[in-house]
PDB file of C-alpha atoms and ligand atoms in Angstrom:
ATOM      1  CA  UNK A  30     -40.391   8.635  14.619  1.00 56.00           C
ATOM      2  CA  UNK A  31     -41.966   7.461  18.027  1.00 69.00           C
ATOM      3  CA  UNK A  32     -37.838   7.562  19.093  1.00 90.00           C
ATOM      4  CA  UNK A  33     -36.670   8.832  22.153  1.00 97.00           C
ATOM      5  CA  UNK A  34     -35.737  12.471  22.133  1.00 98.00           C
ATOM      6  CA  UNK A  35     -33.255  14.978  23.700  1.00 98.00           C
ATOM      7  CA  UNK A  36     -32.876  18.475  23.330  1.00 99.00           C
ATOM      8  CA  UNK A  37     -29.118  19.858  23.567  1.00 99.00           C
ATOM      9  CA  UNK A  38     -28.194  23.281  23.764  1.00 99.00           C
ATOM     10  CA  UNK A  39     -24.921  25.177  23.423  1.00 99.00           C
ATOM     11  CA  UNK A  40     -25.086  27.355  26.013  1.00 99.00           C
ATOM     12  CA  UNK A  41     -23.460  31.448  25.167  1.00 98.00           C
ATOM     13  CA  UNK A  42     -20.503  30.837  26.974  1.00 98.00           C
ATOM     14  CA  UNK A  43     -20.013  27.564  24.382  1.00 98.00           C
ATOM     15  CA  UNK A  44     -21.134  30.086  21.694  1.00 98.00           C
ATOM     16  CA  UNK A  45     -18.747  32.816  22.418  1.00 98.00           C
ATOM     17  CA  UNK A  46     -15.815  30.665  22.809  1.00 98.00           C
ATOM     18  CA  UNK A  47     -16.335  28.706  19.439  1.00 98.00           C
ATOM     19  CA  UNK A  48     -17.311  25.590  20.648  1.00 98.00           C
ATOM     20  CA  UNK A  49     -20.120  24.566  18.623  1.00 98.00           C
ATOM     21  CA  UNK A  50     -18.921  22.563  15.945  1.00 98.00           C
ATOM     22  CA  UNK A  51     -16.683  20.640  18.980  1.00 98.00           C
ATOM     23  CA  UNK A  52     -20.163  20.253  20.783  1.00 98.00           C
ATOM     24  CA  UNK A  53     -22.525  18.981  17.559  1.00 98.00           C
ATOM     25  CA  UNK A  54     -19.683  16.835  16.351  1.00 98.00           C
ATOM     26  CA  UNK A  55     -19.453  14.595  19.498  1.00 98.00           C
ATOM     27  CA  UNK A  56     -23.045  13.886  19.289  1.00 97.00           C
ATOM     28  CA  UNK A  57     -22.533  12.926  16.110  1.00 96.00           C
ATOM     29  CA  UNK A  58     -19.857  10.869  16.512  1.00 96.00           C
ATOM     30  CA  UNK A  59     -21.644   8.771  18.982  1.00 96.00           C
ATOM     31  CA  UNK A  60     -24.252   7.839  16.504  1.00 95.00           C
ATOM     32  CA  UNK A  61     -26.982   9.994  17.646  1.00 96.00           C
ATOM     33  CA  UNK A  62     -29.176  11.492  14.497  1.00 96.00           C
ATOM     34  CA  UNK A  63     -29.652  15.150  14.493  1.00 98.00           C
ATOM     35  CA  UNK A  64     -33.399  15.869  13.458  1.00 98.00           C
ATOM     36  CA  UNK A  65     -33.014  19.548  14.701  1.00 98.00           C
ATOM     37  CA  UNK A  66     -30.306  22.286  14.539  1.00 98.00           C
ATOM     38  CA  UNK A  67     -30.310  26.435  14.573  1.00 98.00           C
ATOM     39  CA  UNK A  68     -28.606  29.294  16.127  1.00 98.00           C
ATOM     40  CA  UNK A  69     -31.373  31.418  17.950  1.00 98.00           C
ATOM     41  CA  UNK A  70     -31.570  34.374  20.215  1.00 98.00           C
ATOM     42  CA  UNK A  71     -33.540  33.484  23.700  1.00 98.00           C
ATOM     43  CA  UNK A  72     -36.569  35.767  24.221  1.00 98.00           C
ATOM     44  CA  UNK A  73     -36.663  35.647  28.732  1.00 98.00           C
ATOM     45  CA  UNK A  74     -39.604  34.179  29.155  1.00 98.00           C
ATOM     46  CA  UNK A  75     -38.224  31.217  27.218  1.00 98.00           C
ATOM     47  CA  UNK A  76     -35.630  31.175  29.565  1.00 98.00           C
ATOM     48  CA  UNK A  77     -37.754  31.114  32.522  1.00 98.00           C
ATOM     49  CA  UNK A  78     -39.916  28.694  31.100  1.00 98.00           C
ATOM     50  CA  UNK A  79     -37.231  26.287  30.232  1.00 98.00           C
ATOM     51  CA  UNK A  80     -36.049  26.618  34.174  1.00 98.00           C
ATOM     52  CA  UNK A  81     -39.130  26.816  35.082  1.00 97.00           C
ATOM     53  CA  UNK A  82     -38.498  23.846  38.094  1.00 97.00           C
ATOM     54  CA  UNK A  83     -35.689  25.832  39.314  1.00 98.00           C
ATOM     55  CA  UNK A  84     -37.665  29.228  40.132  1.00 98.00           C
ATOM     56  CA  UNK A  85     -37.539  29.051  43.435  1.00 98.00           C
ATOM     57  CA  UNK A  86     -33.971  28.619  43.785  1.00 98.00           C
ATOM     58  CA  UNK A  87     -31.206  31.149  44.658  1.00 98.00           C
ATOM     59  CA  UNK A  88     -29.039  31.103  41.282  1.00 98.00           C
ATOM     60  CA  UNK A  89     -32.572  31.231  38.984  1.00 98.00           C
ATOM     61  CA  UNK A  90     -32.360  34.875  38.308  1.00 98.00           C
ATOM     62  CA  UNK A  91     -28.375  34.975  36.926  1.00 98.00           C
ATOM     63  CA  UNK A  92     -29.195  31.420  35.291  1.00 98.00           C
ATOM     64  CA  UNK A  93     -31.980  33.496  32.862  1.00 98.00           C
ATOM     65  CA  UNK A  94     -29.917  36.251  32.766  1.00 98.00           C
ATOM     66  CA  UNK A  95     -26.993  33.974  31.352  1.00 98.00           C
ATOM     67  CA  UNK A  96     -28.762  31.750  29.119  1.00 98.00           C
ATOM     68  CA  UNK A  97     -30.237  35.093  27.454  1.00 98.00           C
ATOM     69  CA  UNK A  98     -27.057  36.982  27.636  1.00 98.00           C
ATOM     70  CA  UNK A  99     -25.888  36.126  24.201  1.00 98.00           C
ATOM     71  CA  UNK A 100     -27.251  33.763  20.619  1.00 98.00           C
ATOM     72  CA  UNK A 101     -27.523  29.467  21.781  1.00 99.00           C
ATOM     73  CA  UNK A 102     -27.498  26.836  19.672  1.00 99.00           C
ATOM     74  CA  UNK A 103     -30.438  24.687  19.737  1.00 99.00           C
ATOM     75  CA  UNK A 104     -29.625  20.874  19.048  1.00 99.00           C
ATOM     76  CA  UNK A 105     -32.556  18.385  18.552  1.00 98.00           C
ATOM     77  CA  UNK A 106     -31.040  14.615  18.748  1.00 98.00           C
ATOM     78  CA  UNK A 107     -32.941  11.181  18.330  1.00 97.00           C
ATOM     79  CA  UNK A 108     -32.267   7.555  19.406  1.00 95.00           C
ATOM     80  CA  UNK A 109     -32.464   4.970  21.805  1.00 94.00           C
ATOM     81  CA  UNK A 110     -31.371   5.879  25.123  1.00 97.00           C
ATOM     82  CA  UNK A 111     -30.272   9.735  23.704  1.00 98.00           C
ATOM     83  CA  UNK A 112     -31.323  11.068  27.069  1.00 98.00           C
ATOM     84  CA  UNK A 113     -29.152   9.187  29.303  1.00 98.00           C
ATOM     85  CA  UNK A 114     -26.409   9.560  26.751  1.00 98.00           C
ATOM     86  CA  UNK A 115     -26.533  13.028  26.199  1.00 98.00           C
ATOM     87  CA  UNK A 116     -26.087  13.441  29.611  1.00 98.00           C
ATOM     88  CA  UNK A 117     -23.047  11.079  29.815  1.00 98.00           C
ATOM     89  CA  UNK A 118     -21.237  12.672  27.171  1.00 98.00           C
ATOM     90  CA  UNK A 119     -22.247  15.949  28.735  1.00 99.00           C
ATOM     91  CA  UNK A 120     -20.932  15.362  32.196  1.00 98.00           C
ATOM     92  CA  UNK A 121     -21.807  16.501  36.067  1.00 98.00           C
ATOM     93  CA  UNK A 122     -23.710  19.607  36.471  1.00 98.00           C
ATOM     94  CA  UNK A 123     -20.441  21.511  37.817  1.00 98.00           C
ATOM     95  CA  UNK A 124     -17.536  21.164  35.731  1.00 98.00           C
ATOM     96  CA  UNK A 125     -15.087  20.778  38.120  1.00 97.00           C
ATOM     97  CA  UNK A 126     -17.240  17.320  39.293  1.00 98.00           C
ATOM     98  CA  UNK A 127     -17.304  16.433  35.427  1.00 98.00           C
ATOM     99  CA  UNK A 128     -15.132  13.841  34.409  1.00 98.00           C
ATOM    100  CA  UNK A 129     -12.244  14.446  32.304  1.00 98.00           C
ATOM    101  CA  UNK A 130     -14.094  13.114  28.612  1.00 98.00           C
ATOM    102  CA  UNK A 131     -17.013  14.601  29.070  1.00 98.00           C
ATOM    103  CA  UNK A 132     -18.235  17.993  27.178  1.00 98.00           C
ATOM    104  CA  UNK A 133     -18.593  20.178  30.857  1.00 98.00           C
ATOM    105  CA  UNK A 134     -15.374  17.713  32.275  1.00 98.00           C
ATOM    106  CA  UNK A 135     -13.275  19.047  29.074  1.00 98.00           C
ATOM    107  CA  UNK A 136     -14.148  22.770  28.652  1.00 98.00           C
ATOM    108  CA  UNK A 137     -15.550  24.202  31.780  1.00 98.00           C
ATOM    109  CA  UNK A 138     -14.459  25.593  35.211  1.00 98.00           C
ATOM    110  CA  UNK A 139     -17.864  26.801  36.883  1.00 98.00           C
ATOM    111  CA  UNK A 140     -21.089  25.986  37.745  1.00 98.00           C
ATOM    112  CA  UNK A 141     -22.268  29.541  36.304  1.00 98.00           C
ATOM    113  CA  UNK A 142     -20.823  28.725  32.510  1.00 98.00           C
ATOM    114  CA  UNK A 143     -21.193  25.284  32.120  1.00 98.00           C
ATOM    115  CA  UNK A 144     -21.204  24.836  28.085  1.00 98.00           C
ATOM    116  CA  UNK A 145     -23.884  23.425  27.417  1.00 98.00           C
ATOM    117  CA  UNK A 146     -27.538  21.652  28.311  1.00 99.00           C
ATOM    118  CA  UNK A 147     -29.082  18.040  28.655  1.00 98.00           C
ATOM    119  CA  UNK A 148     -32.951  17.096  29.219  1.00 98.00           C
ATOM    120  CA  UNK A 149     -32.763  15.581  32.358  1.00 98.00           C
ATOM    121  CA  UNK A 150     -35.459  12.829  31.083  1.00 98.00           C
ATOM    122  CA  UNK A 151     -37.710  11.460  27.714  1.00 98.00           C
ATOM    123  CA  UNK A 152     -40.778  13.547  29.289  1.00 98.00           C
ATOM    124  CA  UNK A 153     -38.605  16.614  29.451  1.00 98.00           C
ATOM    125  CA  UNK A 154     -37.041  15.723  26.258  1.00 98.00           C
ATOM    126  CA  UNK A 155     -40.050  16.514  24.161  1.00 98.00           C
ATOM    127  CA  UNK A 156     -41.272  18.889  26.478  1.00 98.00           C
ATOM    128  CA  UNK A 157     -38.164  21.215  25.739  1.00 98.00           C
ATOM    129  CA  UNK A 158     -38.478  20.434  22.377  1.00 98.00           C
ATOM    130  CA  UNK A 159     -41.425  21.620  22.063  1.00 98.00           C
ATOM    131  CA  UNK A 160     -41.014  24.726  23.671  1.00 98.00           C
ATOM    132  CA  UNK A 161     -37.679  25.488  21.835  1.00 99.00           C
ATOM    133  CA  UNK A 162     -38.487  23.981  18.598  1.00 98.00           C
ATOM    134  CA  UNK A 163     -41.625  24.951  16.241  1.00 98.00           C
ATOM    135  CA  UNK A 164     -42.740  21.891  14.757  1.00 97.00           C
ATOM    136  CA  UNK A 165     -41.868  22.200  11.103  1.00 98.00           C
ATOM    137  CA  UNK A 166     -37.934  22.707  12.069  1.00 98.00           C
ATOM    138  CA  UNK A 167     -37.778  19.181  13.224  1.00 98.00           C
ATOM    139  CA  UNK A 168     -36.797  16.884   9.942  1.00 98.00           C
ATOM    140  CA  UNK A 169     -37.921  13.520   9.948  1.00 94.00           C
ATOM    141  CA  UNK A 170     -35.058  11.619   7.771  1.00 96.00           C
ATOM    142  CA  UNK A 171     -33.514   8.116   6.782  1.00 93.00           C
ATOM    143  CA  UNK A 172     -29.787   8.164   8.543  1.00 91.00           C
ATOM    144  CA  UNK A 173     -28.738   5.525   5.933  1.00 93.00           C
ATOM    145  CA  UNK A 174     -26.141   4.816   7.851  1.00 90.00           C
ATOM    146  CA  UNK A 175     -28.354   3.004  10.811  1.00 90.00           C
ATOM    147  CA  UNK A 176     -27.434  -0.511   9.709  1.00 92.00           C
ATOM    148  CA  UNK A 177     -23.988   0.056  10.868  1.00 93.00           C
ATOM    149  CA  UNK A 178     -25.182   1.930  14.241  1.00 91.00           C
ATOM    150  CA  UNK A 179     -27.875  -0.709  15.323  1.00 89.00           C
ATOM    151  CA  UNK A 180     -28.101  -4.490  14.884  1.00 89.00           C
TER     152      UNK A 180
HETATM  153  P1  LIG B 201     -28.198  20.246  34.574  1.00 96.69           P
HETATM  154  O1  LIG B 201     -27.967  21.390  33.618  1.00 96.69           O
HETATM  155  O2  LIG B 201     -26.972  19.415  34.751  1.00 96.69           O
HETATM  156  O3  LIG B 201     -29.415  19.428  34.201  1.00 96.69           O
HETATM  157  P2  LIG B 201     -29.824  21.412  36.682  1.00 96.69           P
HETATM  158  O4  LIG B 201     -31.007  21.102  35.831  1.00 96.69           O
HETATM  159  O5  LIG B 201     -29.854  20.957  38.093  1.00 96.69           O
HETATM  160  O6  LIG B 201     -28.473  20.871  36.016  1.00 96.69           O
HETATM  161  O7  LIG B 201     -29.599  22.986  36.721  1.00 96.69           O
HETATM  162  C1  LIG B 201     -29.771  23.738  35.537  1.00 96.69           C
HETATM  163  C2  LIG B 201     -28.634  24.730  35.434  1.00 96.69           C
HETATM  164  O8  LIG B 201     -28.655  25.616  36.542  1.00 96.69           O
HETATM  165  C3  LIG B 201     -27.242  24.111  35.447  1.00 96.69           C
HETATM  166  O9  LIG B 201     -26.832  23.650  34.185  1.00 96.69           O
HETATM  167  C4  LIG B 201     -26.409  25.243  35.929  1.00 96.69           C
HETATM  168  C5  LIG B 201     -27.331  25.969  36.889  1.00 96.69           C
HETATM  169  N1  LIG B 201     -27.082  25.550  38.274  1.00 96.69           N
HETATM  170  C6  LIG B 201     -27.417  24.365  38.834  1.00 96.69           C
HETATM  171  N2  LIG B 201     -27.036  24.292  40.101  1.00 96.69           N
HETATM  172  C7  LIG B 201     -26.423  25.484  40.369  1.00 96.69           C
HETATM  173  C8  LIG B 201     -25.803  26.058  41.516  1.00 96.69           C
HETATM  174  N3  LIG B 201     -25.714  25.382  42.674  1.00 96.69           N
HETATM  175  N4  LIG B 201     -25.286  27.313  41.406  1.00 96.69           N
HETATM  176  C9  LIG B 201     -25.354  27.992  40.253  1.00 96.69           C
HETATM  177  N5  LIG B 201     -25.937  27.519  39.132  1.00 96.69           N
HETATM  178  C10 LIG B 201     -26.458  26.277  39.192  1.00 96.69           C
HETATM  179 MG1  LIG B 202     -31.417  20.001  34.169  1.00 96.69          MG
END
C-alpha cells in the first residue's frame, strides 16, 4: 500500500550462526507485516551499491567483502513508523553500544559482524527495496489481524 517501508537484512554472520528465524520472528512479534522474504546470494556490485554512501570510508572495502562473504536474508517489512522501529529493535550500530534487548545489543560483539541491517530512513527504505527486491517478490496482502494491531 502507500505504507511506510523498511528493508531488513540478516546479515552472513546472522546466517551462519542460525539466527534467522530469532531475527524474522521479533519483527513479527512487534506487529510489523512482512510483504517480502528470501534467502539470496549478494552479487558485489549489490553490495557496493547498497553502501554506496559509505565508499569513501576506511572499513568500505571489508564491509562488501563481508556482506558478500556468505547467503543473507532479505526481509521486506511494512507499517507505520517501521523505519524508526526497525532500527529500535535493531539497536546501535556497534554492538557493544547496543542495548541489552535489542537484536545487535543481544547477539553481537563487533562492529565488523553486527547481525543484521536497518534502512536508516522511508527514502532509503524503498530505495533498498528496490534495489534488493524485484518487484513481483513483494506481496501485497490483508494481515487480518490489523484490527487488533491498530485502532
Ligand atoms: P547502520 O548499519 O547501523 O545503519 P551505518 O549505515 O553507519 O550503520 O554503517 C553501515 C555498516 O557499516 C554497519 O552496519 C557496520 C559497518 N560500519 C559502520 N561503522 C563502522 C566502523 N567504524 N568500523 C567498521 N565497520 C563499520
Ligand atoms: Mg545504515
Amino acid at each position: 500500500g502507500s505504507q511506510e517501508r523498511s528493508y531488513v537484512m540478516v546479515k552472513p554472520d546472522g546466517v551462519q550462526r542460525g539466527h534467522v528465524g530469532e531475527i524474522i520472528s521479533r519483527f513479527e512479534r512487534k506487529g510489523f507485516q512482512l510483504i517480502g522474504l528470501k534467502l539470496f546470494k549478494t552479487p558485489k556490485e549489490l553490495a557496493e551499491e547498497h553502501y554506496g554512501e559509505l565508499k569513501e570510508k576506511p572499513f568500505y572495502g571489508k564491509l562488501v567483502d563481508y556482506i558478500i562473504s556468505g547467503p543473507v536474508v532479505c526481509i521486506a517489512l511494512e507499517g507505520p513508523g517501521v523505519v524508526a522501529s526497525a532500527r529500535k529493535l535493531i539497536g546501535a550500530t556497534n554492538p557493544l553500544n547496543a542495548e541489552p534487548g535489542t537484536i545487535r545489543g543481544d547477539l553481537g560483539i563487533e562492529v565488523g559482524r553486527n547481525v543484521v541491517h536497518g534502512s536508516d530512513s522511508p527514502e532509503n527504505g524503498l530505495r533498498e527495496l528496490g534495489l534488493w527486491f524485484d518487484q513481483d517478490e513483494l506481496i501485497e496482502w490483508e494481515q487480518h489481524m490489523t484490527p487488533w494491531l491498530k485502532e
